[in-house]
Short mmCIF file of C-alpha atoms in Angstrom, two decimals:
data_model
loop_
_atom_site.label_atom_id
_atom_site.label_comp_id
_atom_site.label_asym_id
_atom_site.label_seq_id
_atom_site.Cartn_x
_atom_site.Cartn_y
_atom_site.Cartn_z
CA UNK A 1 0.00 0.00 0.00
CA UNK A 2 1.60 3.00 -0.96
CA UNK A 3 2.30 6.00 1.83
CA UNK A 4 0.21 8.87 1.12
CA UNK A 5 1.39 12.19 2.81
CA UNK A 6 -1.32 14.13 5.34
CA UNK A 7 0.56 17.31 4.85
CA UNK A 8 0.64 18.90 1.51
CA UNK A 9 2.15 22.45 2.77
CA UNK A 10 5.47 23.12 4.86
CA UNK A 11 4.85 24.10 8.29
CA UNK A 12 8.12 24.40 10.12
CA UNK A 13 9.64 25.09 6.98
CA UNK A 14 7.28 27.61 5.62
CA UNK A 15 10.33 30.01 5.63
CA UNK A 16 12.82 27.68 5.00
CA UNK A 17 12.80 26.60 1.14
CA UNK A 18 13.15 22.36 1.65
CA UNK A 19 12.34 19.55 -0.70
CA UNK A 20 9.79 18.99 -1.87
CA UNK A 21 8.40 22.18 -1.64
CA UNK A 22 11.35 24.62 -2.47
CA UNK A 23 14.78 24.65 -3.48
CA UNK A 24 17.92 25.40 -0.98
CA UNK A 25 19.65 27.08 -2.59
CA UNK A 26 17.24 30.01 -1.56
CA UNK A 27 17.58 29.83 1.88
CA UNK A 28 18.56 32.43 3.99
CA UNK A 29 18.04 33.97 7.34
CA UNK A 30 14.72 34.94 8.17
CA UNK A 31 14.61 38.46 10.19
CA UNK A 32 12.45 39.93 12.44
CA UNK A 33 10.29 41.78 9.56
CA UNK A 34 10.51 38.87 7.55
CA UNK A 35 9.19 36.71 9.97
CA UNK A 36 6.13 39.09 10.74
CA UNK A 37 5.29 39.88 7.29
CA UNK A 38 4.96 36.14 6.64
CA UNK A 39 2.59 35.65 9.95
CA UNK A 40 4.82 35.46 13.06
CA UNK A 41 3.61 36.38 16.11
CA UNK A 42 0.50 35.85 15.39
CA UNK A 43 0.78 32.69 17.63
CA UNK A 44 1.74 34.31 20.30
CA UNK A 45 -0.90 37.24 20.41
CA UNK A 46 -3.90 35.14 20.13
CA UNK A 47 -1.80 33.39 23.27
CA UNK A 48 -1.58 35.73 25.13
CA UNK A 49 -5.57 36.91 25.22
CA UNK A 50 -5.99 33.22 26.58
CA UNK A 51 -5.59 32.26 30.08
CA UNK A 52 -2.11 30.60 30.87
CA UNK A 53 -4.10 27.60 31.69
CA UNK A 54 -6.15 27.45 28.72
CA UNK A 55 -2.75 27.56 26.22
CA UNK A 56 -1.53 24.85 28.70
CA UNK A 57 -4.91 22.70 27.94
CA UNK A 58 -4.46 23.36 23.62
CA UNK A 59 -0.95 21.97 23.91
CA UNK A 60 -2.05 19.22 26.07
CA UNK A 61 -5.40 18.38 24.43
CA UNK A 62 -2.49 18.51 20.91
CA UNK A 63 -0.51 15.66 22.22
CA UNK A 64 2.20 17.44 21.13
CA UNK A 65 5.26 15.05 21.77
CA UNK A 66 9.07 16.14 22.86
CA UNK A 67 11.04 16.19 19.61
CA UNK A 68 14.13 15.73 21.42
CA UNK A 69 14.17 12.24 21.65
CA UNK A 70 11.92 10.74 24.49
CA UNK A 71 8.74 11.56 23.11
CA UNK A 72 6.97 12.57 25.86
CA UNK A 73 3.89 14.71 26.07
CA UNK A 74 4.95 18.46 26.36
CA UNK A 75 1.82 19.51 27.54
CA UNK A 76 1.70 16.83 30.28
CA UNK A 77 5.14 17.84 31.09
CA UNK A 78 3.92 21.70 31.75
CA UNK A 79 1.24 20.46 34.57
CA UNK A 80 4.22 19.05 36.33
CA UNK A 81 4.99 22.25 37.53
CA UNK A 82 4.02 23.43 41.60
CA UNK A 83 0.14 24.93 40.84
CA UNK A 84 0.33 28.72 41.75
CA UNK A 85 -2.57 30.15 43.75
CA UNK A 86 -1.51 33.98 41.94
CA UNK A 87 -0.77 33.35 37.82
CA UNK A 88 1.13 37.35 38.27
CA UNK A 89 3.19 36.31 41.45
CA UNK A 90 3.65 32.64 40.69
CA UNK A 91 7.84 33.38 42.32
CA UNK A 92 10.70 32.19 40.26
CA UNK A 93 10.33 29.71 37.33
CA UNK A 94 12.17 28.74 34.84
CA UNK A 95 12.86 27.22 30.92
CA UNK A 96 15.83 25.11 29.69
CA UNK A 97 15.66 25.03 25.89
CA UNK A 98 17.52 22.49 25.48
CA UNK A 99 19.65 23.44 22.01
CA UNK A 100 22.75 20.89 22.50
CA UNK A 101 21.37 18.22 19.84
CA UNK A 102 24.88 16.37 20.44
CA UNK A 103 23.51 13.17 19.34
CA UNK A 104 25.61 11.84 16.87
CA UNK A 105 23.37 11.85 13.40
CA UNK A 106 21.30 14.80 14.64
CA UNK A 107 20.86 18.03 13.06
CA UNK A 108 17.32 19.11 12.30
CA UNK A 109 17.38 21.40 15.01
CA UNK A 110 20.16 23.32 13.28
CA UNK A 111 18.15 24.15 10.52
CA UNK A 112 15.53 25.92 12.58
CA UNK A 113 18.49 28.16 13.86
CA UNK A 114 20.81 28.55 10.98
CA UNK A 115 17.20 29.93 9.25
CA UNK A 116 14.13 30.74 11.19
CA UNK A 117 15.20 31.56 14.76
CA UNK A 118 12.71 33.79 15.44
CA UNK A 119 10.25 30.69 15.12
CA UNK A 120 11.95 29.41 18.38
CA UNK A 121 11.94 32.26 20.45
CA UNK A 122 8.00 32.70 20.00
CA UNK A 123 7.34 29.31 20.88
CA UNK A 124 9.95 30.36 23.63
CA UNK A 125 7.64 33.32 24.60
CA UNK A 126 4.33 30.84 24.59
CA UNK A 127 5.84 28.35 26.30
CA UNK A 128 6.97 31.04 29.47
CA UNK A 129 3.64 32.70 29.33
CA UNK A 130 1.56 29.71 29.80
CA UNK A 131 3.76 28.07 32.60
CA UNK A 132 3.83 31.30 33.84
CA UNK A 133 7.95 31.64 33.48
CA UNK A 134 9.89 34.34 34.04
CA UNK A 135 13.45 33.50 32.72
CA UNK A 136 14.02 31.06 29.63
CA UNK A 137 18.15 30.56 29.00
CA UNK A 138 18.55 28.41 25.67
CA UNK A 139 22.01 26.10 25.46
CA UNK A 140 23.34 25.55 22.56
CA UNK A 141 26.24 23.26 21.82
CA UNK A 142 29.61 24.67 21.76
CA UNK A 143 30.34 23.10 18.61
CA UNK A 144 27.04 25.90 17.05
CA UNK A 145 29.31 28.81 16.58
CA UNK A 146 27.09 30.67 13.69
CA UNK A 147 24.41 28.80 15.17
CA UNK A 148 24.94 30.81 18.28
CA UNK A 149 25.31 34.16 16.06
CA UNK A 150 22.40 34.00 14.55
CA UNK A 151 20.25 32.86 17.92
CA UNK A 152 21.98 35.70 19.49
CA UNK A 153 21.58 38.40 16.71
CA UNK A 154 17.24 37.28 16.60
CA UNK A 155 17.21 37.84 20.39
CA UNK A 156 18.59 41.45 20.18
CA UNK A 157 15.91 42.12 17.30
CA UNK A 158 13.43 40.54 19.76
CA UNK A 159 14.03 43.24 22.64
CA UNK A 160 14.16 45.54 19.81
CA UNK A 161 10.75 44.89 19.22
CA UNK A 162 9.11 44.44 22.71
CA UNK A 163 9.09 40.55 22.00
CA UNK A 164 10.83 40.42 25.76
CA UNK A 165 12.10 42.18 28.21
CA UNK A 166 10.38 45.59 28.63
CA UNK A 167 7.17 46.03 29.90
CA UNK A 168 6.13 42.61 29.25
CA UNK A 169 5.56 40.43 25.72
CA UNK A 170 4.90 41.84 22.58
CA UNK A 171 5.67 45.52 24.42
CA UNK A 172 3.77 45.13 27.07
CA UNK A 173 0.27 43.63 25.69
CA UNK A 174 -2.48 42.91 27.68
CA UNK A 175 -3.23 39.41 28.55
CA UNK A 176 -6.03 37.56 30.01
CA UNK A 177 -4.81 37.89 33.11
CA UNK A 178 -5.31 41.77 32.87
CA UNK A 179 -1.56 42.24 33.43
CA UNK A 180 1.37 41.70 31.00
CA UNK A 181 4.10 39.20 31.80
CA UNK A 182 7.20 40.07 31.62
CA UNK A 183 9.62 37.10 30.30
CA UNK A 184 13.93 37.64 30.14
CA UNK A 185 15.40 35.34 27.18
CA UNK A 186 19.44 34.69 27.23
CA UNK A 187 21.89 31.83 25.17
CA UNK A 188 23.84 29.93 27.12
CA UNK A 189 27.01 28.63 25.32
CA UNK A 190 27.55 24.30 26.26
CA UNK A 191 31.21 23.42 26.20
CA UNK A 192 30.89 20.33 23.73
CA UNK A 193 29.91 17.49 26.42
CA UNK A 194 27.33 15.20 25.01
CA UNK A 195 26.05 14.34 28.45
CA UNK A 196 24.81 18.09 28.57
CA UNK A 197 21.81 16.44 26.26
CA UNK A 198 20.52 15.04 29.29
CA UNK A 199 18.50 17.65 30.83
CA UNK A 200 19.89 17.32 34.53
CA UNK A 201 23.23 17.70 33.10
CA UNK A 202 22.19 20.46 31.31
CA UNK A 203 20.83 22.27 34.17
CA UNK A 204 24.40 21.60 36.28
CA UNK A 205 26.22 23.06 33.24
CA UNK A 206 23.86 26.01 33.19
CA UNK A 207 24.59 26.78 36.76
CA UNK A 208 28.33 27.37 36.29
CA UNK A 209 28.81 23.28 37.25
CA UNK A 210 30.58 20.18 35.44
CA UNK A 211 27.86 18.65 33.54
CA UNK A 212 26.87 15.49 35.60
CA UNK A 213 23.37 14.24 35.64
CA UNK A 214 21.23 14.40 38.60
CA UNK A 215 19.43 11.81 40.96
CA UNK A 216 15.95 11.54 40.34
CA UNK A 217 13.53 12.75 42.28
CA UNK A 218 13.55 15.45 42.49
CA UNK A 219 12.45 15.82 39.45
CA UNK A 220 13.07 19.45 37.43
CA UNK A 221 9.47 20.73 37.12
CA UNK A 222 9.56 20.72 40.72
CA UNK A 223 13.10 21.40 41.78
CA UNK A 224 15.24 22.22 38.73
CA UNK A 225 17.59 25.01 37.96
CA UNK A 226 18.82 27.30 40.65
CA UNK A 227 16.64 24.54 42.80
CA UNK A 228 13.46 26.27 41.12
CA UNK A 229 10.64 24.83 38.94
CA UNK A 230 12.05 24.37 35.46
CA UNK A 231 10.51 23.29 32.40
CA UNK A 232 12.84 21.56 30.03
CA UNK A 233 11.93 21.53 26.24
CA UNK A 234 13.59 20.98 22.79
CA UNK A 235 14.33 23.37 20.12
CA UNK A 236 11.52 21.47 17.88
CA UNK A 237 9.22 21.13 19.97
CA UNK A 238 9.00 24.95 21.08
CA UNK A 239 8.84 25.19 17.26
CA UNK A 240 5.46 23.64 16.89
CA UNK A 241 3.31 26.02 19.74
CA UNK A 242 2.81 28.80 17.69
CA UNK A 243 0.68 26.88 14.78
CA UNK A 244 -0.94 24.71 16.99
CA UNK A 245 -1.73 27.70 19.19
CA UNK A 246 -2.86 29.63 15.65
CA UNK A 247 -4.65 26.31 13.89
CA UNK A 248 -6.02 24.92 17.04
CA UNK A 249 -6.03 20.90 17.96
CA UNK A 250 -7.77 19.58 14.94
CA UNK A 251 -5.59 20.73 12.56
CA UNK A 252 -2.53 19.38 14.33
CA UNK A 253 -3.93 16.38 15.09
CA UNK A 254 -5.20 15.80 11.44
CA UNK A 255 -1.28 15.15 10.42
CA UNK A 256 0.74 12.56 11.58
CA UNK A 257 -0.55 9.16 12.59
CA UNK A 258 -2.19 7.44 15.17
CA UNK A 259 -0.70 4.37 16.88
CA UNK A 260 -1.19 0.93 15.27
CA UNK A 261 -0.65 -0.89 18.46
CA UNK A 262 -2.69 0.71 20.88
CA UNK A 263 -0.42 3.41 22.22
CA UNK A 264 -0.65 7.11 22.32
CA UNK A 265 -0.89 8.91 19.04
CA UNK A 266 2.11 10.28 16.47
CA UNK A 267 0.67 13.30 15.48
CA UNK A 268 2.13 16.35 13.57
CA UNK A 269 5.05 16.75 11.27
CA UNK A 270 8.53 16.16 12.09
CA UNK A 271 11.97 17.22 11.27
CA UNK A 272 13.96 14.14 10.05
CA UNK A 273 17.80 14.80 9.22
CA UNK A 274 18.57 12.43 6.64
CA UNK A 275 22.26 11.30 6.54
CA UNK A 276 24.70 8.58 5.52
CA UNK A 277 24.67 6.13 1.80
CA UNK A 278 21.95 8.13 0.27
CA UNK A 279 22.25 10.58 -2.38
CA UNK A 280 20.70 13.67 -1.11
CA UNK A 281 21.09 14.14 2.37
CA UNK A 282 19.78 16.55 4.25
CA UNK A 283 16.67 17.52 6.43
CA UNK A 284 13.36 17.40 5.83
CA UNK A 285 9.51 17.78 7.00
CA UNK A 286 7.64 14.72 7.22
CA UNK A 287 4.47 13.88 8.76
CA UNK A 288 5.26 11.42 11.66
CA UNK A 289 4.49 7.63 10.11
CA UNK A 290 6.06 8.05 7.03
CA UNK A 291 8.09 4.71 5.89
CA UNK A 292 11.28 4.77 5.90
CA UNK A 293 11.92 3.08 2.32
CA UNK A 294 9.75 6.13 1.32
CA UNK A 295 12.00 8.50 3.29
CA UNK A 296 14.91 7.35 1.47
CA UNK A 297 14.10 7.01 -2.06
CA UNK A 298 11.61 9.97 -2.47
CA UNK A 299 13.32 12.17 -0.12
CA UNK A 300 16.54 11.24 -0.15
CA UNK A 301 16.64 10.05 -4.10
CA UNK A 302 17.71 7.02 -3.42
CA UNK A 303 20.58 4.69 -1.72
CA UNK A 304 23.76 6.10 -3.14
CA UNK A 305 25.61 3.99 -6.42
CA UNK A 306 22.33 2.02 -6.11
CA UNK A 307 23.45 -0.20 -3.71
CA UNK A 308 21.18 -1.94 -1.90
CA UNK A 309 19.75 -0.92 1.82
CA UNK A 310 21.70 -3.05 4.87
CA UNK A 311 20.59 -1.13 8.14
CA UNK A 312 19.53 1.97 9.69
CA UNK A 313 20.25 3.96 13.19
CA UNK A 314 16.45 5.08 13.02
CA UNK A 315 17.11 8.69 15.78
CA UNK A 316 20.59 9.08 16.88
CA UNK A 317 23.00 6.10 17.99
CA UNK A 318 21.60 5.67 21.21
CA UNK A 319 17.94 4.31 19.46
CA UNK A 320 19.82 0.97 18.29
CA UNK A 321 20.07 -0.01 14.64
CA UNK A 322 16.76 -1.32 12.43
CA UNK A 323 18.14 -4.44 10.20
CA UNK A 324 17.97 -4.99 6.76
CA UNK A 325 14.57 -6.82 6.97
CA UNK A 326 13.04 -3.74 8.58
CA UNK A 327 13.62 -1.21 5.35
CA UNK A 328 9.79 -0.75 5.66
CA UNK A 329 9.82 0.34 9.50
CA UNK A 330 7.45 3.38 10.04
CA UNK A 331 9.22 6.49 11.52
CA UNK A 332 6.91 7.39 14.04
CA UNK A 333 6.75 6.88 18.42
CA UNK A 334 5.56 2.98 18.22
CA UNK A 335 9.21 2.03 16.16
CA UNK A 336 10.34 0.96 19.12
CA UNK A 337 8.02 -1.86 20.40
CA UNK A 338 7.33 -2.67 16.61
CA UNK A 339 10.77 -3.04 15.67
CA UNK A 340 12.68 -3.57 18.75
CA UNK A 341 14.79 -0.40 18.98
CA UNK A 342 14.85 2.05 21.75
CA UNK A 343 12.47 3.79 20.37
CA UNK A 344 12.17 7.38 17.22
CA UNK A 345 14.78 9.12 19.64
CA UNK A 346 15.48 12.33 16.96
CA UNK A 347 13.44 10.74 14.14
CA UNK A 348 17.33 11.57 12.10
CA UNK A 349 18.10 7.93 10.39
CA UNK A 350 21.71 7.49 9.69
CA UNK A 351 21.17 4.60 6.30
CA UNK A 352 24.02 2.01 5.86
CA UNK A 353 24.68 0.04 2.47
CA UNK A 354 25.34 -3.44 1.73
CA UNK A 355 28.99 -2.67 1.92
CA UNK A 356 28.80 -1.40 5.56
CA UNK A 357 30.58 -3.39 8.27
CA UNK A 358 28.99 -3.16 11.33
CA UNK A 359 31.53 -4.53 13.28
CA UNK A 360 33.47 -1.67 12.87
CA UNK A 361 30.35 0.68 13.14
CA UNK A 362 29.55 -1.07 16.78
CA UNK A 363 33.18 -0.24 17.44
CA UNK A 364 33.13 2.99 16.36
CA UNK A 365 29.67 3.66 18.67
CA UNK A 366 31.56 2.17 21.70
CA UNK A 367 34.38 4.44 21.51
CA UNK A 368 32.11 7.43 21.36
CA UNK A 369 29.91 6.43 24.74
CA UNK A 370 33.20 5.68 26.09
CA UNK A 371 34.80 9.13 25.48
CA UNK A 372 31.31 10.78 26.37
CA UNK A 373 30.22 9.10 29.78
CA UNK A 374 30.77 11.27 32.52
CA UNK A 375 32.56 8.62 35.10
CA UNK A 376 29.67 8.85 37.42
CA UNK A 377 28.24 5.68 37.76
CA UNK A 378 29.98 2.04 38.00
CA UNK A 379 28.22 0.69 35.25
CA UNK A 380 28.49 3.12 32.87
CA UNK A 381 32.24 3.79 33.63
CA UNK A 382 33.48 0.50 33.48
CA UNK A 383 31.38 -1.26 31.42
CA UNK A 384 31.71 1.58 28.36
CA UNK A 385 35.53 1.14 28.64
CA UNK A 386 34.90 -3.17 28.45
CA UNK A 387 32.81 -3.00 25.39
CA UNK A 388 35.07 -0.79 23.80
CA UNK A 389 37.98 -3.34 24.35
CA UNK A 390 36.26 -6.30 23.33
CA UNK A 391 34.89 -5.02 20.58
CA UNK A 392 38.03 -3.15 19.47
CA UNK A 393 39.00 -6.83 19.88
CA UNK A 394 36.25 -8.40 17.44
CA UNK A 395 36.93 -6.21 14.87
CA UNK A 396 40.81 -7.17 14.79
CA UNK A 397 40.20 -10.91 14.44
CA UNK A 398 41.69 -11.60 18.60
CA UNK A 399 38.69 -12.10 20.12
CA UNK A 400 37.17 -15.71 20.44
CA UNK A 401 33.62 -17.18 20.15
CA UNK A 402 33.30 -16.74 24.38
CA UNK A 403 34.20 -12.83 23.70
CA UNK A 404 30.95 -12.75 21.69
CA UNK A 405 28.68 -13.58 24.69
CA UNK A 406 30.65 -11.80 26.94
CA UNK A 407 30.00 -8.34 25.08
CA UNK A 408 26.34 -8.87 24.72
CA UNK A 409 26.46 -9.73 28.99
CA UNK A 410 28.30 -6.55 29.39
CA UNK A 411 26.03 -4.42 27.74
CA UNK A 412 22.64 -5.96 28.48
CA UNK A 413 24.01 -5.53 32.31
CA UNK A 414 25.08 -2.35 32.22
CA UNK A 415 21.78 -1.08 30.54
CA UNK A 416 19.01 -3.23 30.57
CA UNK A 417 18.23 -2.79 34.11
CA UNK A 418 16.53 0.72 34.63
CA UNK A 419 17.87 2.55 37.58
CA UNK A 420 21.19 1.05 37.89
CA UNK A 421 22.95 4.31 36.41
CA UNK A 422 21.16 7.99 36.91
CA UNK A 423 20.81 8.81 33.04
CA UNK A 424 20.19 6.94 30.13
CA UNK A 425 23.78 6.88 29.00
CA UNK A 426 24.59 3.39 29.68
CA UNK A 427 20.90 2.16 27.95
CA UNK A 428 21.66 4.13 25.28
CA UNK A 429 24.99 2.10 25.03
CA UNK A 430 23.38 -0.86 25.51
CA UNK A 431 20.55 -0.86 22.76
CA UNK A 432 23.12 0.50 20.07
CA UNK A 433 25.79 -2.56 20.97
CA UNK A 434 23.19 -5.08 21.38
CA UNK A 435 20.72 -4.65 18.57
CA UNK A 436 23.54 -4.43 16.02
CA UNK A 437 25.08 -7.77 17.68
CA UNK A 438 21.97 -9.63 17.34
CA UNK A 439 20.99 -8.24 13.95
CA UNK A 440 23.94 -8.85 12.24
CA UNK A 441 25.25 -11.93 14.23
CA UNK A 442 26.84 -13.55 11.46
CA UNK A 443 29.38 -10.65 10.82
CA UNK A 444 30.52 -11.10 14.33
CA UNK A 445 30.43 -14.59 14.22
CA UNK A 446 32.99 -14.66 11.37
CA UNK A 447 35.24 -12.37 12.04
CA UNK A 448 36.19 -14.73 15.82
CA UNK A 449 38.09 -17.61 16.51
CA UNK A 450 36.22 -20.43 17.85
CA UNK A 451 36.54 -20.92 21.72
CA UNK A 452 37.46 -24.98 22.43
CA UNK A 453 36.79 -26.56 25.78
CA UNK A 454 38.22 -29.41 26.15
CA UNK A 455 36.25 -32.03 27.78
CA UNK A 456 38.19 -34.78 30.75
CA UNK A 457 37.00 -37.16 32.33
CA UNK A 458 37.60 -36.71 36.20
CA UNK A 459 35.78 -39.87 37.83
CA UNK A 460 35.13 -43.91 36.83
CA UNK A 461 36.94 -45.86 34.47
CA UNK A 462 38.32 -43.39 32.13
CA UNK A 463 40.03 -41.55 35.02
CA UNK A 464 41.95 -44.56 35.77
CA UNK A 465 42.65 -45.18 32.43
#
């Protein structure tokens, strides 16, 4: 049955010319009148004569899912935060927009600030005003340098234009409250860590710390940065609240897909960066669902020298690889109980040709979560470092049959068991190690020596011999 697209229009991409509805070569950065000429901030102005709760219920009611990589419910996440008994006094509160997108094989959230930053900062500006924030700090990943330039140059043309800072949003407008609210936007520079993608990390690097994730609970809506509530959301996601907000629930929810197994719904378009043995990378907007055979040969024209499809990392290395029997896998949030990954993670599928080894890609991803773990917990410490050796080992032709088994322990234990390290590190280590093992078995398999036991005999006649 042949996909058929729900979206026939570009939505985050609207400004930013993308296949198939514009050619990039016309890109270029969108600026403040730009941006309002072509309808921003309207969003945010019909937002603001709502009640804080009500823009809360939209996003909610949306089923708007985190675009960061755990999926989950951004509107749910919002009610986490202490209830407030005055919505104009509610004390200090906070947002982390979490900009890092470290994950190796990730960049859609690039795009957005390379082109359209101004997008960002009024889903920003929603965001604050219905959780009734004050302060909203943005990291972005030390590696962003014109990333960073262009965030920063689309914040000063925001307080230019009464956006923040001032009297209050959009200079001061009256909300349905009957007072403005006042919201304070700054970047905050990362220093390169990966970790710093996990958002208690994040919030120790924003406070001046060494990025190390926190124990859980407390959790950050209730005790985040500076120990205040603190709402945590990615670059994408932020993206999506001013249409919703504008086009109300039914129109978001009419893209996308709902679940095919009974779980919550994929609705909405999505920003998939498409990378590796195709031949026209790049990123893209897809509604959520879309195959990924589709993805590749109408998006991305194709596997490059028209070899033929071997694998896929389906979000970012820590998701786990899809195998070469699983070409037709459905990008959306059920992936990973359909197709035993960890689940969409960054929806940004790095493809692999028939030529690939994965023995030396399962190397190569074992050296990177070794480099990148932070040293905190046992598990994660120690066990990174083991993989790395064995498989280092594998991939030389040293290892033996035994060292096969003995990988696949070490990273089942260090990850399988939830709540044995305090991020998701070590499972992310484990699913990327251990689905590429199993799926490709016989490439592991051949490249060992076989482990011989020799058998004795130790009592009866044959030990008398």
């Amino acid at each position: 049955m042949a996909y058929t697209p729900k979206t026939n229009f570009p939505i985050l991409t609207k400004r930013i010319p993308t296949r198939p509805w514009g050619d990039e070569r016309q890109r270029h950065i969108v600026r403040y009148d730009e941006y309002v000429e072509t309808g921003g901030y309207v969003g945010l102005r019909k937002a603001l004569s709502m009640a804080p709760g009500d823009v809360t219920e939209v996003v909610k009611e949306a089923q708007l899912r985190g675009r960061g990589g755990a999926g989950f419910p951004a509107g749910l996440k919002w009610t986490f935060l202490p209830k407030i008994e005055d919505v104009n006094s509610p004390g200090p509160r906070y947002l982390a927009v979490n900009a890092d997108e470290s994950e190796p094989g990730t960049f859609k959230d690039r795009l957005l600030m390379d082109f359209d930053p101004h997008l960002m900062l009024e889903g920003i500006a929603i965001c604050c005003y219905a959780c009734r924030i004050d302060k909203a700090y943005i990291y972005i990943r030390g590696e962003y340098h014109h990333q960073a330039q262009v965030v920063e140059e689309a914040l000063l043309e925001a307080y230019h234009h009464g956006v923040f800072g001032g009297a209050g949003l959009m200079n001061g407008s009256d909300t349905a409250t009957g007072a403005p609210w006042k919201v304070e936007c700054y970047l905050h520079r990362g220093a390169g860590a990966y970790i710093c993608g996990e958002e208690t990390a994040l919030l120790e690097s924003l406070e001046g710390k060494r990025g190390w994730p926190r124990v859980k609970p407390p959790f950050p809506a209730v005790q985040g940065l500076f120990g205040k509530p603190t709402i945590i959301n990615n670059v994408e996601t932020l993206a999506h609240l001013p249409s919703i907000i504008e086009n109300g629930v039914e129109w978001f929810t009419a893209q996308g897909t709902e679940s095919t197994i009974g779980g919550p719904p994929s609705y909405g378009t999505k920003l998939m960066g498409l990378s590796g043995h195709v031949n026209r990378p790049g990123v893209y907007e897809c509604d959520l669902g879309i195959p990924l055979r589709t993805f590749v040969e109408e998006y991305g024209a194709g596997m490059r020298g028209g070899k033929k499809f071997k694998g896929a990392i389906a979000g970012g290395i820590s998701t786990g690889v899809l195998g070469p029997d699983q070409y037709e896998a459905e990008l959306d949030f059920d992936i990973g109980r359909k197709y035993n990954v960890l689940g969409l993670g960054t929806a940004c599928p790095t493809i692999f040709d028939e030529e690939t080894d994965m023995v030396a890609v399962a190397r190569n991803i074992s050296r990177f979560f070794k480099h990148e773990s932070c040293g905190q917990c046992t598990p994660c410490r120690e066990g990174s470092g083991w993989l790395f050796q064995l498989l280092s080992r594998i991939e030389s032709g040293e290892a033996r049959t035994k060292d096969l088994d003995l990988a696949l322990e070490i990273a089942t234990g260090m990850g399988a068991m939830p709540g044995t390290t305090i991020c998701g590190l070590a499972d992310g280590n484990n699913w990327a190690i251990r689905t590429i093992m199993n799926k490709y078995w016989g490439e592991f398999e051949a490249r060992v020596q076989p482990t011989f036991v020799p058998v004795t005999m130790s009592v009866g006649a044959a030990a008398n011999g």
